[in-house]
PDB file of C-alpha atoms in Angstrom:
ATOM      1  CA  MET I   1       0.017   0.019  -0.014  1.00 47.00           C
ATOM      2  CA  TYR I   2       1.333   3.398  -0.872  1.00 50.00           C
ATOM      3  CA  LEU I   3       0.875   6.271   1.528  1.00 54.00           C
ATOM      4  CA  ARG I   4       0.269   9.708   0.196  1.00 58.00           C
ATOM      5  CA  TYR I   5       0.687  12.790   2.357  1.00 57.00           C
ATOM      6  CA  ALA I   6      -0.219  16.273   0.982  1.00 69.00           C
ATOM      7  CA  LYS I   7       2.991  17.757   2.209  1.00 80.00           C
ATOM      8  CA  LYS I   8       6.599  16.974   1.515  1.00 85.00           C
ATOM      9  CA  ARG I   9       8.558  15.719   4.579  1.00 82.00           C
ATOM     10  CA  LYS I  10      10.658  18.868   4.685  1.00 84.00           C
ATOM     11  CA  ASP I  11       7.465  20.918   4.910  1.00 89.00           C
ATOM     12  CA  MET I  12       5.945  18.882   7.672  1.00 90.00           C
ATOM     13  CA  THR I  13       5.925  19.687  11.367  1.00 91.00           C
ATOM     14  CA  SER I  14       7.678  17.288  13.814  1.00 90.00           C
ATOM     15  CA  LYS I  15       4.253  16.100  14.966  1.00 91.00           C
ATOM     16  CA  GLU I  16       3.205  15.330  11.400  1.00 92.00           C
ATOM     17  CA  ARG I  17       6.374  13.513  10.677  1.00 92.00           C
ATOM     18  CA  VAL I  18       6.152  11.376  13.822  1.00 90.00           C
ATOM     19  CA  ARG I  19       2.493  10.637  12.908  1.00 91.00           C
ATOM     20  CA  LEU I  20       3.557   9.553   9.458  1.00 91.00           C
ATOM     21  CA  LEU I  21       6.106   7.148  10.843  1.00 90.00           C
ATOM     22  CA  GLN I  22       3.581   5.784  13.337  1.00 89.00           C
ATOM     23  CA  LEU I  23       1.129   5.227  10.471  1.00 91.00           C
ATOM     24  CA  LYS I  24       3.629   3.462   8.287  1.00 89.00           C
ATOM     25  CA  LEU I  25       4.669   1.067  11.143  1.00 87.00           C
ATOM     26  CA  TYR I  26       0.933   0.516  11.971  1.00 88.00           C
ATOM     27  CA  LEU I  27      -0.018  -0.307   8.339  1.00 91.00           C
ATOM     28  CA  LYS I  28       2.965  -2.632   7.834  1.00 87.00           C
ATOM     29  CA  ALA I  29       2.193  -4.525  11.103  1.00 85.00           C
ATOM     30  CA  LYS I  30      -1.498  -4.792   9.979  1.00 87.00           C
ATOM     31  CA  GLN I  31      -0.593  -6.100   6.570  1.00 91.00           C
ATOM     32  CA  GLU I  32       1.937  -8.558   7.733  1.00 86.00           C
ATOM     33  CA  SER I  33       1.097  -9.822  11.260  1.00 80.00           C
ATOM     34  CA  GLY I  34       4.380 -11.833  11.612  1.00 78.00           C
ATOM     35  CA  TYR I  35       6.602  -9.034  10.319  1.00 81.00           C
ATOM     36  CA  LYS I  36       9.564  -8.039  12.499  1.00 80.00           C
ATOM     37  CA  PHE I  37      10.881  -4.568  12.583  1.00 78.00           C
ATOM     38  CA  TYR I  38      14.680  -4.939  12.693  1.00 73.00           C
ATOM     39  CA  ILE I  39      15.884  -1.350  11.939  1.00 75.00           C
ATOM     40  CA  LEU I  40      14.205   1.074  14.214  1.00 79.00           C
ATOM     41  CA  TYR I  41      17.061   2.447  16.278  1.00 79.00           C
ATOM     42  CA  ASP I  42      18.037   5.019  13.577  1.00 83.00           C
ATOM     43  CA  LYS I  43      14.448   6.381  13.989  1.00 85.00           C
ATOM     44  CA  ILE I  44      15.033   7.238  17.700  1.00 82.00           C
ATOM     45  CA  PHE I  45      17.704   9.890  17.076  1.00 83.00           C
ATOM     46  CA  GLN I  46      16.059  11.669  14.140  1.00 90.00           C
ATOM     47  CA  LYS I  47      15.682  15.345  14.953  1.00 91.00           C
ATOM     48  CA  HIS I  48      11.876  15.445  14.470  1.00 91.00           C
ATOM     49  CA  ILE I  49      11.420  12.433  16.750  1.00 90.00           C
ATOM     50  CA  LEU I  50      13.502  13.907  19.617  1.00 90.00           C
ATOM     51  CA  SER I  51      11.786  17.277  19.190  1.00 91.00           C
ATOM     52  CA  GLU I  52       8.350  15.758  19.346  1.00 90.00           C
ATOM     53  CA  ALA I  53       9.306  13.565  22.349  1.00 86.00           C
ATOM     54  CA  TYR I  54      10.568  16.683  24.095  1.00 88.00           C
ATOM     55  CA  LYS I  55       7.354  18.571  23.357  1.00 88.00           C
ATOM     56  CA  ARG I  56       5.088  15.743  24.543  1.00 84.00           C
ATOM     57  CA  SER I  57       7.106  15.268  27.759  1.00 82.00           C
ATOM     58  CA  LYS I  58       7.048  19.032  28.468  1.00 84.00           C
ATOM     59  CA  THR I  59       3.215  19.222  27.912  1.00 83.00           C
ATOM     60  CA  LYS I  60       2.746  16.506  30.608  1.00 75.00           C
ATOM     61  CA  ASN I  61       4.767  18.547  33.176  1.00 71.00           C
ATOM     62  CA  GLY I  62       7.342  15.781  33.580  1.00 67.00           C
ATOM     63  CA  PHE I  63       9.416  15.702  36.699  1.00 67.00           C
ATOM     64  CA  PRO I  64      13.219  15.929  36.643  1.00 68.00           C
ATOM     65  CA  GLY I  65      15.029  12.609  36.157  1.00 64.00           C
ATOM     66  CA  VAL I  66      18.107  11.378  37.967  1.00 58.00           C
ATOM     67  CA  ASP I  67      20.045  14.204  36.392  1.00 68.00           C
ATOM     68  CA  LYS I  68      17.754  16.643  38.280  1.00 74.00           C
ATOM     69  CA  GLN I  69      17.307  18.736  35.107  1.00 80.00           C
ATOM     70  CA  THR I  70      13.967  20.413  34.796  1.00 85.00           C
ATOM     71  CA  PHE I  71      12.402  21.710  31.528  1.00 87.00           C
ATOM     72  CA  ALA I  72      13.296  25.198  32.770  1.00 89.00           C
ATOM     73  CA  ASP I  73      16.983  24.075  33.061  1.00 89.00           C
ATOM     74  CA  VAL I  74      16.824  22.655  29.500  1.00 89.00           C
ATOM     75  CA  GLU I  75      15.287  25.808  28.083  1.00 91.00           C
ATOM     76  CA  LYS I  76      17.884  27.951  29.785  1.00 94.00           C
ATOM     77  CA  TYR I  77      20.676  25.725  28.466  1.00 92.00           C
ATOM     78  CA  GLY I  78      19.175  25.682  25.002  1.00 93.00           C
ATOM     79  CA  ARG I  79      16.662  23.217  23.900  1.00 93.00           C
ATOM     80  CA  GLU I  80      18.304  22.594  20.447  1.00 93.00           C
ATOM     81  CA  LYS I  81      21.730  22.239  22.016  1.00 93.00           C
ATOM     82  CA  PHE I  82      20.278  19.797  24.509  1.00 90.00           C
ATOM     83  CA  LEU I  83      18.504  17.692  21.861  1.00 91.00           C
ATOM     84  CA  THR I  84      21.560  17.731  19.537  1.00 92.00           C
ATOM     85  CA  GLU I  85      23.685  16.385  22.432  1.00 89.00           C
ATOM     86  CA  ILE I  86      21.230  13.585  23.079  1.00 87.00           C
ATOM     87  CA  ARG I  87      21.045  12.822  19.399  1.00 89.00           C
ATOM     88  CA  ASP I  88      24.897  12.656  19.110  1.00 89.00           C
ATOM     89  CA  LYS I  89      25.076  10.323  22.056  1.00 85.00           C
ATOM     90  CA  LEU I  90      22.511   8.031  20.600  1.00 83.00           C
ATOM     91  CA  LYS I  91      24.214   8.016  17.211  1.00 84.00           C
ATOM     92  CA  GLU I  92      27.444   7.012  18.955  1.00 83.00           C
ATOM     93  CA  GLY I  93      25.508   4.114  20.582  1.00 77.00           C
ATOM     94  CA  LYS I  94      25.780   5.675  24.077  1.00 73.00           C
ATOM     95  CA  GLN I  95      22.560   4.838  25.873  1.00 69.00           C
ATOM     96  CA  THR I  96      21.903   3.726  29.343  1.00 67.00           C
ATOM     97  CA  VAL I  97      18.507   2.755  30.686  1.00 59.00           C
ATOM     98  CA  TYR I  98      17.936   2.243  34.349  1.00 58.00           C
ATOM     99  CA  ASP I  99      14.621   0.410  35.019  1.00 56.00           C
ATOM    100  CA  ALA I 100      13.535   0.200  38.558  1.00 57.00           C
ATOM    101  CA  ASP I 101      10.425  -1.667  39.481  1.00 57.00           C
ATOM    102  CA  LEU I 102       9.082   0.169  42.475  1.00 64.00           C
ATOM    103  CA  SER I 103       5.935  -1.930  42.887  1.00 67.00           C
ATOM    104  CA  LYS I 104       7.434  -3.631  45.996  1.00 75.00           C
ATOM    105  CA  TYR I 105       9.776  -0.887  46.898  1.00 77.00           C
ATOM    106  CA  PHE I 106       8.485  -0.266  50.348  1.00 80.00           C
ATOM    107  CA  ASP I 107       8.359  -4.081  51.138  1.00 81.00           C
ATOM    108  CA  THR I 108      11.892  -4.797  49.876  1.00 85.00           C
ATOM    109  CA  MET I 109      14.080  -2.040  51.157  1.00 87.00           C
ATOM    110  CA  PRO I 110      17.033  -3.743  52.988  1.00 90.00           C
ATOM    111  CA  HIS I 111      17.382  -2.306  56.539  1.00 92.00           C
ATOM    112  CA  LYS I 112      21.160  -2.587  56.676  1.00 92.00           C
ATOM    113  CA  LYS I 113      21.735  -0.589  53.562  1.00 90.00           C
ATOM    114  CA  LEU I 114      19.114   1.954  54.726  1.00 90.00           C
ATOM    115  CA  GLU I 115      20.908   2.277  57.982  1.00 91.00           C
ATOM    116  CA  ILE I 116      24.268   2.908  56.306  1.00 89.00           C
ATOM    117  CA  ALA I 117      22.488   5.719  54.264  1.00 86.00           C
ATOM    118  CA  LEU I 118      20.928   7.168  57.435  1.00 87.00           C
ATOM    119  CA  LYS I 119      24.313   7.175  59.219  1.00 87.00           C
ATOM    120  CA  GLU I 120      25.877   9.299  56.483  1.00 81.00           C
ATOM    121  CA  ARG I 121      23.584  12.139  57.562  1.00 77.00           C
ATOM    122  CA  ILE I 122      22.463  11.428  61.097  1.00 83.00           C
ATOM    123  CA  ALA I 123      24.991  11.254  63.965  1.00 82.00           C
ATOM    124  CA  GLY I 124      22.440  11.024  66.871  1.00 80.00           C
ATOM    125  CA  PRO I 125      22.255   7.417  68.119  1.00 83.00           C
ATOM    126  CA  ARG I 126      18.885   7.813  69.661  1.00 82.00           C
ATOM    127  CA  ILE I 127      17.214   8.990  66.452  1.00 86.00           C
ATOM    128  CA  LEU I 128      19.015   6.118  64.673  1.00 86.00           C
ATOM    129  CA  HIS I 129      17.618   3.718  67.236  1.00 86.00           C
ATOM    130  CA  LEU I 130      14.066   5.144  67.017  1.00 85.00           C
ATOM    131  CA  ILE I 131      14.160   4.666  63.185  1.00 88.00           C
ATOM    132  CA  LYS I 132      15.378   1.133  63.714  1.00 89.00           C
ATOM    133  CA  LEU I 133      12.494   0.461  66.067  1.00 85.00           C
ATOM    134  CA  TRP I 134      10.148   1.879  63.529  1.00 84.00           C
ATOM    135  CA  LEU I 135      11.400  -0.454  60.894  1.00 88.00           C
ATOM    136  CA  LYS I 136      10.834  -3.383  63.275  1.00 86.00           C
ATOM    137  CA  VAL I 137       7.188  -2.579  64.059  1.00 81.00           C
ATOM    138  CA  PRO I 138       4.922  -5.641  63.502  1.00 79.00           C
ATOM    139  CA  ILE I 139       2.209  -5.056  60.910  1.00 73.00           C
ATOM    140  CA  VAL I 140      -1.180  -6.390  61.338  1.00 74.00           C
ATOM    141  CA  GLU I 141      -2.462  -7.667  57.974  1.00 76.00           C
ATOM    142  CA  GLU I 142      -6.128  -7.599  56.857  1.00 82.00           C
ATOM    143  CA  ASN I 143      -6.489 -11.269  57.767  1.00 88.00           C
ATOM    144  CA  GLY I 144      -5.379 -10.490  61.357  1.00 83.00           C
ATOM    145  CA  LYS I 145      -1.946 -12.096  60.986  1.00 83.00           C
ATOM    146  CA  TYR I 146       1.223 -10.297  62.034  1.00 79.00           C
ATOM    147  CA  THR I 147       4.098  -9.774  59.754  1.00 76.00           C
ATOM    148  CA  GLY I 148       7.460  -8.048  60.236  1.00 74.00           C
ATOM    149  CA  GLY I 149       8.579  -7.519  63.788  1.00 78.00           C
ATOM    150  CA  LYS I 150      11.993  -7.864  65.361  1.00 82.00           C
ATOM    151  CA  SER I 151      13.235 -10.501  62.911  1.00 82.00           C
ATOM    152  CA  ASN I 152      12.346  -8.233  59.954  1.00 85.00           C
ATOM    153  CA  THR I 153      15.323  -7.295  57.785  1.00 89.00           C
ATOM    154  CA  LYS I 154      13.736  -5.475  54.918  1.00 89.00           C
ATOM    155  CA  GLY I 155      10.788  -3.151  54.119  1.00 85.00           C
ATOM    156  CA  THR I 156       9.283  -0.111  55.803  1.00 83.00           C
ATOM    157  CA  PRO I 157       5.780   0.052  57.037  1.00 77.00           C
ATOM    158  CA  GLN I 158       3.502   1.259  54.217  1.00 70.00           C
ATOM    159  CA  GLY I 159       1.353   4.063  55.278  1.00 71.00           C
ATOM    160  CA  GLY I 160       3.700   5.029  58.108  1.00 72.00           C
ATOM    161  CA  VAL I 161       4.373   8.712  58.305  1.00 71.00           C
ATOM    162  CA  ILE I 162       8.139   8.268  58.061  1.00 81.00           C
ATOM    163  CA  SER I 163       8.107   5.545  55.293  1.00 84.00           C
ATOM    164  CA  PRO I 164       8.140   7.987  52.303  1.00 84.00           C
ATOM    165  CA  LEU I 165      11.144   9.860  53.871  1.00 85.00           C
ATOM    166  CA  LEU I 166      13.100   6.593  54.420  1.00 88.00           C
ATOM    167  CA  ALA I 167      12.151   5.492  50.869  1.00 85.00           C
ATOM    168  CA  ASN I 168      13.570   8.800  49.368  1.00 84.00           C
ATOM    169  CA  ILE I 169      16.725   8.472  51.484  1.00 85.00           C
ATOM    170  CA  TYR I 170      17.291   4.977  50.168  1.00 86.00           C
ATOM    171  CA  MET I 171      16.386   6.017  46.603  1.00 84.00           C
ATOM    172  CA  ASN I 172      19.080   8.654  46.891  1.00 81.00           C
ATOM    173  CA  LEU I 173      21.578   5.676  46.896  1.00 77.00           C
ATOM    174  CA  LEU I 174      20.342   4.600  43.445  1.00 74.00           C
ATOM    175  CA  ASP I 175      20.653   8.155  42.206  1.00 75.00           C
ATOM    176  CA  ARG I 176      24.269   8.459  43.411  1.00 77.00           C
ATOM    177  CA  ILE I 177      25.170   5.064  41.923  1.00 75.00           C
ATOM    178  CA  ILE I 178      23.610   6.045  38.525  1.00 72.00           C
ATOM    179  CA  ASN I 179      25.410   9.388  38.570  1.00 71.00           C
ATOM    180  CA  ASN I 180      28.729   7.823  39.596  1.00 69.00           C
ATOM    181  CA  PRO I 181      31.227   8.195  36.700  1.00 60.00           C
ATOM    182  CA  TYR I 182      32.671   4.762  37.603  1.00 60.00           C
ATOM    183  CA  VAL I 183      29.378   3.077  36.874  1.00 52.00           C
ATOM    184  CA  ASN I 184      29.191   4.129  33.211  1.00 50.00           C
ATOM    185  CA  SER I 185      32.990   3.070  32.680  1.00 48.00           C
ATOM    186  CA  GLY I 186      32.262  -0.352  33.977  1.00 45.00           C
ATOM    187  CA  ILE I 187      34.396   0.173  37.132  1.00 43.00           C
ATOM    188  CA  ARG I 188      32.554  -0.110  40.364  1.00 40.00           C
ATOM    189  CA  PRO I 189      34.225   1.462  43.378  1.00 41.00           C
ATOM    190  CA  ALA I 190      34.315  -0.650  46.586  1.00 40.00           C
ATOM    191  CA  ASN I 191      32.443   1.813  48.641  1.00 41.00           C
ATOM    192  CA  THR I 192      29.106   1.652  46.574  1.00 42.00           C
ATOM    193  CA  LEU I 193      26.345  -0.122  48.373  1.00 40.00           C
ATOM    194  CA  ARG I 194      25.392  -3.395  46.978  1.00 37.00           C
TER     195      ARG I 194
END
């Protein structure tokens, strides 16, 4: 099937060009249900794709990522310069994706690593002890059974007033590891928590 578009590609907006690509991929997949798309990586770093991705993310009021850059920071730095740098890195094959499944995050946070992170910023032994007691609080489940307690070595009580703070403190470790220059080079320093 031949697709006709009223405009030439060079006269299309980024949104129209992305839509055209989506339409072509959709039609090919519909025509040949077993077809595999092998060469899509080169589409990712096309200028109009990055530009449209940026626009769509910005309209959704996206939050800063691990690099802590906001849209205001990018605009101040220069949107085109920012997107060109991303494009160049993608062309060079430099891409890193960190996927963190946070669905069981509060349940699986290891106490020992959390305590290490807390001790980096809190010197008061009584506060540290109080937090440790908080982590060991038994939880009454809906069925009336108790979980957690003194033998508990991971997780923080969901719904507890301090749990989001502890989760953010522990998540800060991931941010530091991701932003550590040794990680991207394949070298892992001995002091990173693992």
